PDB file of C-alpha atoms in Angstrom:
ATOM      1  CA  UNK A   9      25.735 -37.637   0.019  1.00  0.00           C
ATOM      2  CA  UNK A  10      26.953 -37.942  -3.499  1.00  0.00           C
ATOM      3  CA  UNK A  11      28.528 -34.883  -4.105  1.00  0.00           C
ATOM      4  CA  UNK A  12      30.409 -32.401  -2.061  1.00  0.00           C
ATOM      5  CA  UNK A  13      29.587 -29.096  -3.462  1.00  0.00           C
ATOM      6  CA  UNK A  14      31.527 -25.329  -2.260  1.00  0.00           C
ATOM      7  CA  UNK A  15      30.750 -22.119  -3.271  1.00  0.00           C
ATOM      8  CA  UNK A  16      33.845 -19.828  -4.515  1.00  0.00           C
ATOM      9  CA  UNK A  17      33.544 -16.092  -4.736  1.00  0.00           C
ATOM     10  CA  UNK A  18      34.691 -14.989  -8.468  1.00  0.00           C
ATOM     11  CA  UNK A  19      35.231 -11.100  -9.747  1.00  0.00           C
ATOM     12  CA  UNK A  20      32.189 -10.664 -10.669  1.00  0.00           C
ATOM     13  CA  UNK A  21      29.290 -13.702  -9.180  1.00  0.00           C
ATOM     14  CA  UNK A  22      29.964 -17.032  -7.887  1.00  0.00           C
ATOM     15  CA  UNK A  23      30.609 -20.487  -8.617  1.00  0.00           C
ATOM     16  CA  UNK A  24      30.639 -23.694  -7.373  1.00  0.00           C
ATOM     17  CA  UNK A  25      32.898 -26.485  -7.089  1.00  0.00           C
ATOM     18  CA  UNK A  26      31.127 -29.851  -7.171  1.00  0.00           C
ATOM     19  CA  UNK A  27      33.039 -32.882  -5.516  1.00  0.00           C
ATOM     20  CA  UNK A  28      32.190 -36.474  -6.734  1.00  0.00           C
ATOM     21  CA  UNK A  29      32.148 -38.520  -3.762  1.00  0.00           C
ATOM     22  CA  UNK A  30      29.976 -41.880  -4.600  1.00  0.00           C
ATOM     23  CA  UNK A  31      32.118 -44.389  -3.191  1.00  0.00           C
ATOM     24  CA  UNK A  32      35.558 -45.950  -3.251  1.00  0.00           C
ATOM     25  CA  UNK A  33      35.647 -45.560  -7.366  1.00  0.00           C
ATOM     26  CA  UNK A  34      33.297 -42.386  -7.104  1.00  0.00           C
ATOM     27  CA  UNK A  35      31.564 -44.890 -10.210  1.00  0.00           C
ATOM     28  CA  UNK A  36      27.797 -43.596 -11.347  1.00  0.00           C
ATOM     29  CA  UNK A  37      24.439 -45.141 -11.282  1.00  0.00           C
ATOM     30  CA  UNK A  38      21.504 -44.434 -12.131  1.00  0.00           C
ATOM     31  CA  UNK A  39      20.211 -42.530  -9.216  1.00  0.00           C
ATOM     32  CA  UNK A  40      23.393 -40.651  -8.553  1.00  0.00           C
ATOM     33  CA  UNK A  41      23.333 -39.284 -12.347  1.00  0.00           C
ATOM     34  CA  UNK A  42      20.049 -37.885 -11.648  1.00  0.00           C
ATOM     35  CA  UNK A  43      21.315 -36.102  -8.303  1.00  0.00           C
ATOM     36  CA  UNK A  44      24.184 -34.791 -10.684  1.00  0.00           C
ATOM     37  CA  UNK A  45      22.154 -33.520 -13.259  1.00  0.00           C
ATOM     38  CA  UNK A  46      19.817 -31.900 -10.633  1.00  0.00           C
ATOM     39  CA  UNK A  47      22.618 -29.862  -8.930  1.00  0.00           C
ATOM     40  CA  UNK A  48      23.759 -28.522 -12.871  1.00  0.00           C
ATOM     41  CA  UNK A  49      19.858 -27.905 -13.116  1.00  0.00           C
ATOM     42  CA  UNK A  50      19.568 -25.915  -9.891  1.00  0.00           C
ATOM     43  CA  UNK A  51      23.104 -23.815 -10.563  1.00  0.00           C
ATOM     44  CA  UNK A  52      21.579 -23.296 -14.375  1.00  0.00           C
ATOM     45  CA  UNK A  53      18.856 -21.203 -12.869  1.00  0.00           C
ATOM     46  CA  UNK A  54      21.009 -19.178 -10.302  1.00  0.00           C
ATOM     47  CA  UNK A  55      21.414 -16.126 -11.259  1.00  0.00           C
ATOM     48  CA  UNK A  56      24.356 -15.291  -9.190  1.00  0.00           C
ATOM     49  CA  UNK A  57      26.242 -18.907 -10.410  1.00  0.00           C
ATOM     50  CA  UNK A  58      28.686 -17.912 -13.235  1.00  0.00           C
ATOM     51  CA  UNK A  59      30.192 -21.328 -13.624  1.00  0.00           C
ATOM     52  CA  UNK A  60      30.920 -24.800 -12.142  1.00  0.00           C
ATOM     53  CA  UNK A  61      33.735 -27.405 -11.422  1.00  0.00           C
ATOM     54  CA  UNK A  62      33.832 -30.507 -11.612  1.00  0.00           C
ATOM     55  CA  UNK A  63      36.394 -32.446  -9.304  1.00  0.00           C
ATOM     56  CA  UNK A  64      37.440 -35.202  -6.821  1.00  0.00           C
ATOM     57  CA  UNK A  65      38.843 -35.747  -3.756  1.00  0.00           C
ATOM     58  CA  UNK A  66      39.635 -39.133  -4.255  1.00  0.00           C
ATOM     59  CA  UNK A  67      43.323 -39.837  -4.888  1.00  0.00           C
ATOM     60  CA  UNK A  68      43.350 -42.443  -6.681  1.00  0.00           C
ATOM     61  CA  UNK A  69      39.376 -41.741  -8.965  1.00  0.00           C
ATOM     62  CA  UNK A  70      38.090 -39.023 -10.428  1.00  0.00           C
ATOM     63  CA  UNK A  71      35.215 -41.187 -11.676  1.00  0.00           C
ATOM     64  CA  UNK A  72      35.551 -44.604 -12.936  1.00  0.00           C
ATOM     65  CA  UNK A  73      32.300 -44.739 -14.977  1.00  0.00           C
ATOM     66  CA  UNK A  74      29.139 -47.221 -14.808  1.00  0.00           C
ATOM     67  CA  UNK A  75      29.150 -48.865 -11.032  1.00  0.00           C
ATOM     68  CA  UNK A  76      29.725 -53.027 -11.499  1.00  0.00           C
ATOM     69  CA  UNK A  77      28.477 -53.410  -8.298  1.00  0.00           C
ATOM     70  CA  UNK A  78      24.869 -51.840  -8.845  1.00  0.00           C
ATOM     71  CA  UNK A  79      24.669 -52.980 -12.640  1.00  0.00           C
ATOM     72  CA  UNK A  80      25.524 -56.746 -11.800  1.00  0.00           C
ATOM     73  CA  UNK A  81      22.508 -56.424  -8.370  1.00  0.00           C
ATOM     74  CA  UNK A  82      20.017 -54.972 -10.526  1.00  0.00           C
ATOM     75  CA  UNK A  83      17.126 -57.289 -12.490  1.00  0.00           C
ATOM     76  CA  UNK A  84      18.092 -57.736 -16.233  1.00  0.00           C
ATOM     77  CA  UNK A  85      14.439 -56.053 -17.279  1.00  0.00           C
ATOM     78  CA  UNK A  86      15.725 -53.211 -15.446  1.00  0.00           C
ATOM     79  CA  UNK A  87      19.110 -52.649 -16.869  1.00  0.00           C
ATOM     80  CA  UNK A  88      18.575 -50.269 -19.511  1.00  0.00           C
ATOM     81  CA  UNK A  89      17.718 -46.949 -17.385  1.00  0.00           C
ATOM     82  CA  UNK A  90      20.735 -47.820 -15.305  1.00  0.00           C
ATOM     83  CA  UNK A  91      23.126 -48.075 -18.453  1.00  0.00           C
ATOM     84  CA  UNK A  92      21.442 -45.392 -20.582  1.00  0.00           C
ATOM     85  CA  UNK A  93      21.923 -43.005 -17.557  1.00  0.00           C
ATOM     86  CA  UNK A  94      24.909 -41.884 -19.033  1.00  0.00           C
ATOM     87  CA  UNK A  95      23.434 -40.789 -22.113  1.00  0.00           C
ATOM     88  CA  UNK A  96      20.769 -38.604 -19.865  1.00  0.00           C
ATOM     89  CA  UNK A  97      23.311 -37.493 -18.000  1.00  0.00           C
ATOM     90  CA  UNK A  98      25.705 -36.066 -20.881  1.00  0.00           C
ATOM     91  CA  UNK A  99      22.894 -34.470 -22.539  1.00  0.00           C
ATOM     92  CA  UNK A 100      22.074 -32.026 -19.356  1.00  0.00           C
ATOM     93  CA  UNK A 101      26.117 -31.457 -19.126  1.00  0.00           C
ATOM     94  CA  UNK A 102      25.767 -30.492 -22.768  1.00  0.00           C
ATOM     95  CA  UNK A 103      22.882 -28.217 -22.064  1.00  0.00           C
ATOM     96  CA  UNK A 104      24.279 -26.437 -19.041  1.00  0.00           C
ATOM     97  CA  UNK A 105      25.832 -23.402 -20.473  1.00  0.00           C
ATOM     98  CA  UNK A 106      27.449 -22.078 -18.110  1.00  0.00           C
ATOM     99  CA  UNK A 107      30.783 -22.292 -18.193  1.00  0.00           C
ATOM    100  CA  UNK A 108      31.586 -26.091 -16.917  1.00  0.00           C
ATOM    101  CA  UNK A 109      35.306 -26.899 -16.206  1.00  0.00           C
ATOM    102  CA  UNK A 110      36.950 -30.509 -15.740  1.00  0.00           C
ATOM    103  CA  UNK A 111      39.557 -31.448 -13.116  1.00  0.00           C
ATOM    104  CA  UNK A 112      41.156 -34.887 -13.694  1.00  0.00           C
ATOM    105  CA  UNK A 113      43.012 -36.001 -11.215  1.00  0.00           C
ATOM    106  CA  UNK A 114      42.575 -39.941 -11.099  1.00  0.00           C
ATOM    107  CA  UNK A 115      41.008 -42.220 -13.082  1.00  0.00           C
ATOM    108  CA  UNK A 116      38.156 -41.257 -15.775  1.00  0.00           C
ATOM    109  CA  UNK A 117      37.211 -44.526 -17.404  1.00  0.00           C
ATOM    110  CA  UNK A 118      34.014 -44.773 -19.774  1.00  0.00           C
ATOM    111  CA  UNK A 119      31.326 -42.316 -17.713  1.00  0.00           C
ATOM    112  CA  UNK A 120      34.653 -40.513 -16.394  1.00  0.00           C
ATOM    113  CA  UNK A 121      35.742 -39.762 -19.496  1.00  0.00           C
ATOM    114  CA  UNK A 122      32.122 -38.720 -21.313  1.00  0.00           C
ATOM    115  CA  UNK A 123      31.963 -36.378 -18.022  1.00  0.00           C
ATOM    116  CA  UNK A 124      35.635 -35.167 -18.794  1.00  0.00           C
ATOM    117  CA  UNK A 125      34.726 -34.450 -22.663  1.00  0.00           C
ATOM    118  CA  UNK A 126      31.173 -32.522 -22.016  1.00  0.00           C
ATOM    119  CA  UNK A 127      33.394 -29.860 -20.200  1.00  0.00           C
ATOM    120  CA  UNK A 128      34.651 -27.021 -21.969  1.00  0.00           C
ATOM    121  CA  UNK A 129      37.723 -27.225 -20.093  1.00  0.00           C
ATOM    122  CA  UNK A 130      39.521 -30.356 -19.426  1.00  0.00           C
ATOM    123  CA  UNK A 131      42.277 -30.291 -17.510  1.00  0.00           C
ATOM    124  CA  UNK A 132      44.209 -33.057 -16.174  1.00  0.00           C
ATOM    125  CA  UNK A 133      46.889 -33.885 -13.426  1.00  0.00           C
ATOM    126  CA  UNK A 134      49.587 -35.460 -15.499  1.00  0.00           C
ATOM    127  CA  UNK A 135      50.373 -38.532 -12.576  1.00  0.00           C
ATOM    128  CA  UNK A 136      48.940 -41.706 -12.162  1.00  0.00           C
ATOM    129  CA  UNK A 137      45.889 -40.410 -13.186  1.00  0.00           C
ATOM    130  CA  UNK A 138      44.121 -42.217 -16.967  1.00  0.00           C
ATOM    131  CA  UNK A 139      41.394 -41.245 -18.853  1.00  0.00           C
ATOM    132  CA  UNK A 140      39.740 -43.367 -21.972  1.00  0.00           C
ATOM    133  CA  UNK A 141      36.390 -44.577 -23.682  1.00  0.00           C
ATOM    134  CA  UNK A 142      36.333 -48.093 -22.390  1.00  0.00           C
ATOM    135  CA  UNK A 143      32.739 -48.185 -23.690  1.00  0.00           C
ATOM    136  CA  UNK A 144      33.666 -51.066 -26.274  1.00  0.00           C
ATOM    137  CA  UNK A 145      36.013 -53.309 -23.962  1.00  0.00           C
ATOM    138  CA  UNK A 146      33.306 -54.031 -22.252  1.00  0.00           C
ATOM    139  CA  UNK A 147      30.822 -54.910 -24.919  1.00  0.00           C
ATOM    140  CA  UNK A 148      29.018 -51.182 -25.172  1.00  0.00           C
ATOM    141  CA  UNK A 149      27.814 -49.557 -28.358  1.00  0.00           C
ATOM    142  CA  UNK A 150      29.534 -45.937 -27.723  1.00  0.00           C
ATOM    143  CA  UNK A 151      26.548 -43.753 -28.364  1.00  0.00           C
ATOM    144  CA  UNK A 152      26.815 -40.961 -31.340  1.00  0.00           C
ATOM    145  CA  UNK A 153      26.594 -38.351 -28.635  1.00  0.00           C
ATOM    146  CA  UNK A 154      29.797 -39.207 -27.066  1.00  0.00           C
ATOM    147  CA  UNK A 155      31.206 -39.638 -30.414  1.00  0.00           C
ATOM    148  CA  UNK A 156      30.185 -36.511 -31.845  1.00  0.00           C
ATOM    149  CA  UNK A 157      31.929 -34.985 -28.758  1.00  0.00           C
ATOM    150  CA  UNK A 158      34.958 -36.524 -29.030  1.00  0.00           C
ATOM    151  CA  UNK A 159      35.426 -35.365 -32.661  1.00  0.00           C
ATOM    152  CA  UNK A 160      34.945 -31.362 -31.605  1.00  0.00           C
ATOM    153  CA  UNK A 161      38.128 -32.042 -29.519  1.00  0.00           C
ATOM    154  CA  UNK A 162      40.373 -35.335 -30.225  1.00  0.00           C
ATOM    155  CA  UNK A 163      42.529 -34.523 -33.706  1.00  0.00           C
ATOM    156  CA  UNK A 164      40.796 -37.084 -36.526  1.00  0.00           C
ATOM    157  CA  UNK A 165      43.729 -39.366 -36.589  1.00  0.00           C
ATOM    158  CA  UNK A 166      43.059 -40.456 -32.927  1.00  0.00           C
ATOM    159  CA  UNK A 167      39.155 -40.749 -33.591  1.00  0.00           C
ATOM    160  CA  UNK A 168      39.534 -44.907 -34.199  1.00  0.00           C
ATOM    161  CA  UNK A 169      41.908 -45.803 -31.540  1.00  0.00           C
ATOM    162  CA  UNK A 170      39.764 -43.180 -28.702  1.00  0.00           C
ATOM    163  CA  UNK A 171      36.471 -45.079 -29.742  1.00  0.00           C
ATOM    164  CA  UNK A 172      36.826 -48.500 -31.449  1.00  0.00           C
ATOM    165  CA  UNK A 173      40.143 -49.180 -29.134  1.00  0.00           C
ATOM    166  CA  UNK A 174      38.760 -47.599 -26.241  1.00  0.00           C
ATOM    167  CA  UNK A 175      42.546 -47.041 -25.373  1.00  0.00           C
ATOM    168  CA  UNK A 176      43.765 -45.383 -22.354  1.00  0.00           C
ATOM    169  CA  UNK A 177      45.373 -42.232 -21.729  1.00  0.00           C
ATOM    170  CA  UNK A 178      47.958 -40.652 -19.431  1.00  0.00           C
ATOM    171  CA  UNK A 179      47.698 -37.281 -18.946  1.00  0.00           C
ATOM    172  CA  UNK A 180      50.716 -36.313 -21.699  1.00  0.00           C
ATOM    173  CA  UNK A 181      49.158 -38.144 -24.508  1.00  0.00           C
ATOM    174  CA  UNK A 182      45.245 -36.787 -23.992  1.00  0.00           C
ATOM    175  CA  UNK A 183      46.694 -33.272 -24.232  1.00  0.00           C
ATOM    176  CA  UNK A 184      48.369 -34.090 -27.466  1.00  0.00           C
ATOM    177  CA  UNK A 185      45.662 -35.703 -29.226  1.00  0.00           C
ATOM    178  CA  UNK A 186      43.382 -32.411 -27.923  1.00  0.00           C
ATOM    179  CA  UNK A 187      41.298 -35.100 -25.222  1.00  0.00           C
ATOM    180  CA  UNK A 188      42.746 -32.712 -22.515  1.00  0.00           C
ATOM    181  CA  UNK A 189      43.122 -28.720 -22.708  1.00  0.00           C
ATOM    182  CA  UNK A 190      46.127 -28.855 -20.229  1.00  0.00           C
ATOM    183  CA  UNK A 191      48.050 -30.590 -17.836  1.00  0.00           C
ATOM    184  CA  UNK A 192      49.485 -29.863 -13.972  1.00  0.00           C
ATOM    185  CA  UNK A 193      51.956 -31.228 -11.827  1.00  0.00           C
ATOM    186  CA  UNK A 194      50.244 -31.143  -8.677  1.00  0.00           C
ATOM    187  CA  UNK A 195      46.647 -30.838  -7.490  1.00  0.00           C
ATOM    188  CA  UNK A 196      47.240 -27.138  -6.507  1.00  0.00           C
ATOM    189  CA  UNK A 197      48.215 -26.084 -10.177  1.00  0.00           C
ATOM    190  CA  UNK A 198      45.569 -27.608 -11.450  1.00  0.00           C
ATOM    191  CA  UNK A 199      43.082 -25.951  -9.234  1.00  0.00           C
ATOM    192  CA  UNK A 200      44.698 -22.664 -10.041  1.00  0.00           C
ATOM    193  CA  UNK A 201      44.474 -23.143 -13.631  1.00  0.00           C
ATOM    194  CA  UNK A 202      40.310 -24.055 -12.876  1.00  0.00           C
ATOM    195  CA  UNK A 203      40.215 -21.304 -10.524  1.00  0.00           C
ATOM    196  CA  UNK A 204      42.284 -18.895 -13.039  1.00  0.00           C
ATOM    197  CA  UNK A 205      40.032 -19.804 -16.494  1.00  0.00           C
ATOM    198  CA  UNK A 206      36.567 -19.699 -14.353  1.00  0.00           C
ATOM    199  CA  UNK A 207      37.427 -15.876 -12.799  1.00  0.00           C
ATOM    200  CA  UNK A 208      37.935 -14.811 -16.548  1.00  0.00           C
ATOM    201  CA  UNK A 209      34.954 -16.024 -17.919  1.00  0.00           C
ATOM    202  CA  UNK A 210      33.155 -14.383 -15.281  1.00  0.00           C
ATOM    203  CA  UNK A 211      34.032 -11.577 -16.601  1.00  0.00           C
ATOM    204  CA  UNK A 212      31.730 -12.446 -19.705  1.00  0.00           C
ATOM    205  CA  UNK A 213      28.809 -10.996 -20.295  1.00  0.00           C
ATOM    206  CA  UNK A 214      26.729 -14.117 -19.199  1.00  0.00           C
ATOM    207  CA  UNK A 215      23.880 -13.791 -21.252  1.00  0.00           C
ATOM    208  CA  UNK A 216      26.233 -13.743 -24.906  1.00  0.00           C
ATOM    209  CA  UNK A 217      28.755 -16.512 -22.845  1.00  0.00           C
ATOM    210  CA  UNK A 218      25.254 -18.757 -22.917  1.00  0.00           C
ATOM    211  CA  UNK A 219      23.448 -17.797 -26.213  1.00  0.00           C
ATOM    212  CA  UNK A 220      27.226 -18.455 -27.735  1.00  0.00           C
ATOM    213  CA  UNK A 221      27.713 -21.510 -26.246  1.00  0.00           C
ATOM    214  CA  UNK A 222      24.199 -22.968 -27.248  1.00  0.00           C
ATOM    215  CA  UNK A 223      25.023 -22.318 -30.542  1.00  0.00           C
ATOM    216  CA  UNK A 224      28.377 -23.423 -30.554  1.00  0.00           C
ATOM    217  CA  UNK A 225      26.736 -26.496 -29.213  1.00  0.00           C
ATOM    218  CA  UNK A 226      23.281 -26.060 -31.222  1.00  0.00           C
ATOM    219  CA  UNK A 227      24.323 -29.588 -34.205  1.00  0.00           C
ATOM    220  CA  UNK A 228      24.771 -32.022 -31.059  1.00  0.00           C
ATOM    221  CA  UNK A 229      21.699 -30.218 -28.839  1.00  0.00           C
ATOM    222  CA  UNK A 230      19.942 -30.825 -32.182  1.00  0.00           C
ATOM    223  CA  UNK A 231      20.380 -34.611 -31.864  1.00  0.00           C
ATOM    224  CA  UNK A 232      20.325 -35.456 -28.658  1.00  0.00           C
ATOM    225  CA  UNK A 233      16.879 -36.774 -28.557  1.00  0.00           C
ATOM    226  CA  UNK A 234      17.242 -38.845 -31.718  1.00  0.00           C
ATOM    227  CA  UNK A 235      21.053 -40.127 -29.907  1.00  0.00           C
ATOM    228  CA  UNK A 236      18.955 -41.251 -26.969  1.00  0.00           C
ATOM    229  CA  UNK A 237      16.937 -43.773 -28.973  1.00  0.00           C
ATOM    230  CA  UNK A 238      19.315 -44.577 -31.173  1.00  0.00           C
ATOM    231  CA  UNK A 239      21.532 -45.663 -27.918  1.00  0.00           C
ATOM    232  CA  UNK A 240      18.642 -47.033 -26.082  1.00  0.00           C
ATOM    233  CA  UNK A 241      17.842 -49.146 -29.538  1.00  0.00           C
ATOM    234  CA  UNK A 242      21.972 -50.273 -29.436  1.00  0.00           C
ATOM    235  CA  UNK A 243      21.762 -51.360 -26.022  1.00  0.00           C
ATOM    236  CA  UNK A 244      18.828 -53.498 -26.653  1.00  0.00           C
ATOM    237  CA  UNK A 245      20.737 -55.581 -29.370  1.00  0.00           C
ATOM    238  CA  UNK A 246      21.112 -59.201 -28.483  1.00  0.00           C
ATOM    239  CA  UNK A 247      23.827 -60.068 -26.176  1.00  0.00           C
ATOM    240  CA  UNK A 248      25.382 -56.672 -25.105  1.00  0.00           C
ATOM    241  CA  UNK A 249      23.637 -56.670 -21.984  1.00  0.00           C
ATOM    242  CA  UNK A 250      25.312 -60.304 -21.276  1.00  0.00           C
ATOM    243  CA  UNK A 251      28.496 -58.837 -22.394  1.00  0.00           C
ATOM    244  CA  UNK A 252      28.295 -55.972 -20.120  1.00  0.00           C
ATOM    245  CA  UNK A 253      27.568 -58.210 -17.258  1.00  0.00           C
ATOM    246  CA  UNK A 254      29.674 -60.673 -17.882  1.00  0.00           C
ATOM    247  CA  UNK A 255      32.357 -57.740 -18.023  1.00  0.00           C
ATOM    248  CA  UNK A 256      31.136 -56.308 -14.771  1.00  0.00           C
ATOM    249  CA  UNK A 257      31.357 -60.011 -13.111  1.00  0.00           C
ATOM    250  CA  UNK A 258      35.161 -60.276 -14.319  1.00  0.00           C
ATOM    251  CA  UNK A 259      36.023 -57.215 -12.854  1.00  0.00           C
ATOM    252  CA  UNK A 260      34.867 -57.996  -9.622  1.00  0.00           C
ATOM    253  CA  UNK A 261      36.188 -61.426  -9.595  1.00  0.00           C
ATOM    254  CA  UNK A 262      39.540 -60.250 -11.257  1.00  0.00           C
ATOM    255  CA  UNK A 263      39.791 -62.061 -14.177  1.00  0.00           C
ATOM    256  CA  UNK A 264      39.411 -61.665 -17.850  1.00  0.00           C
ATOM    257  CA  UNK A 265      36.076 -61.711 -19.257  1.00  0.00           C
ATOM    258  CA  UNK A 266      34.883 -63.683 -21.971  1.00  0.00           C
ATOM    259  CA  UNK A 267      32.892 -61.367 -24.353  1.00  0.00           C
ATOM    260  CA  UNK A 268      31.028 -62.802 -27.605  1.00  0.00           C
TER     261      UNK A 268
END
């Protein structure tokens, strides 16, 4: 099972906590981005879901992006579903509204991060725990979705070294380039703070909290489509599959990759 999902009882409905749990890295593939975007499908249509959670048990990941292990076993003509399953999957995060809240609490590199960013709330344990676009370190396009995401939160001065550096992030510094809405000591603040923002929202008329959010949403939900190909066209580009994989390989063999 990919995710561990609870139900919490909130003043007025319910909502759900949903627990990445892929493996060691809790990193993404393909068919696990579909199960993801299933379960924000399914809570979409409840009625009596108000909200949702997004968080990890894992001490050390909260999701560490595309999975090496399944891009570098999967046949080249194949590739491009796998890697564009991002893109799929951070439309239907954009599209849930419902109130959607992040918890960070260990390491949200590349598809981390893009999750982290589609949330309305991001909130992050400020500990070992790093978040960044690491799209472009290892040889990906990052797609004008993500982008256009990032510049509804990050302050404009930070836009170049967020994308085109794809630097990395403790907890302190996303929060003061507006990555991250706030920051915790320890797991148990930061679940309050979740716990604390989703109960008032509750409160909200759900019907104006979705028709408000849609709208607040409504330039990038207007683009999405067009994003897709445009990525999908990116990705196809002469050698940035081989630099992804060749990326992928050096991370699994510990070493430093040699990119064109």
């Amino acid at each position: 099972m990919n995710y561990k999902r609870e139900t919490i009882e909130l003043s007025k409905g319910k909502g759900e906590i949903i627990y990445f749990q892929t493996n060691d890295q809790n990193s993404l593939t393909g068919s696990n981005m579909k199960e993801l975007s299933a379960i924000l499908s399914e809570l979409k249509a409840n009625p009596e879901i108000k909200g949702a959670i997004l968080a990890s048990s894992n001490e050390k990941f909260f999701c560490n992006g595309l999975d090496a292990e399944n891009l570098l076993n999967t046949p080249k003509d194949k590739l491009l579903p796998e890697v564009g399953g991002i893109v799929e999957l951070f439309g239907d995060l954009i599209l849930f509204d419902k109130p959607l809240i992040a918890e960070v609490t260990g390491y949200a590199m590349g598809g981390g991060a893009v999750i982290t960013v589609a949330s309305d709330y991001k909130y992050m344990i400020d500990s070992k725990a790093r978040i960044g676009f690491t799209e472009v370190n290892v040889g990906l396009p990052l797609p004008g979705s993500f982008i256009d995401r990032i510049k509804m939160c990050v302050f404009a001065r930070h836009w170049a070294e967020v994308c085109l550096e794809g630097k990395i992030f403790k907890a302190g510094e996303a929060k003061e380039i507006g990555l991250i809405d706030e920051i915790a000591s320890t797991k148990e603040e930061l679940r309050k703070l979740s716990l604390k923002k989703l109960d008032a929202l509750s409160k909200i008329p759900s019907s104006a909290f979705r028709a408000t959010k849609n709208m607040l949403n409504s330039d990038l939900i207007a683009k999405l489509e067009k994003y897709k190909k445009d990525t999908n066209d990116a990705f196809s580009q002469p050698g940035v599959i081989d630099n992804l994989l060749e990326a992928m390989s050096a991370l699994k063999e510990k070493r430093r990759p040699n990119l064109n």
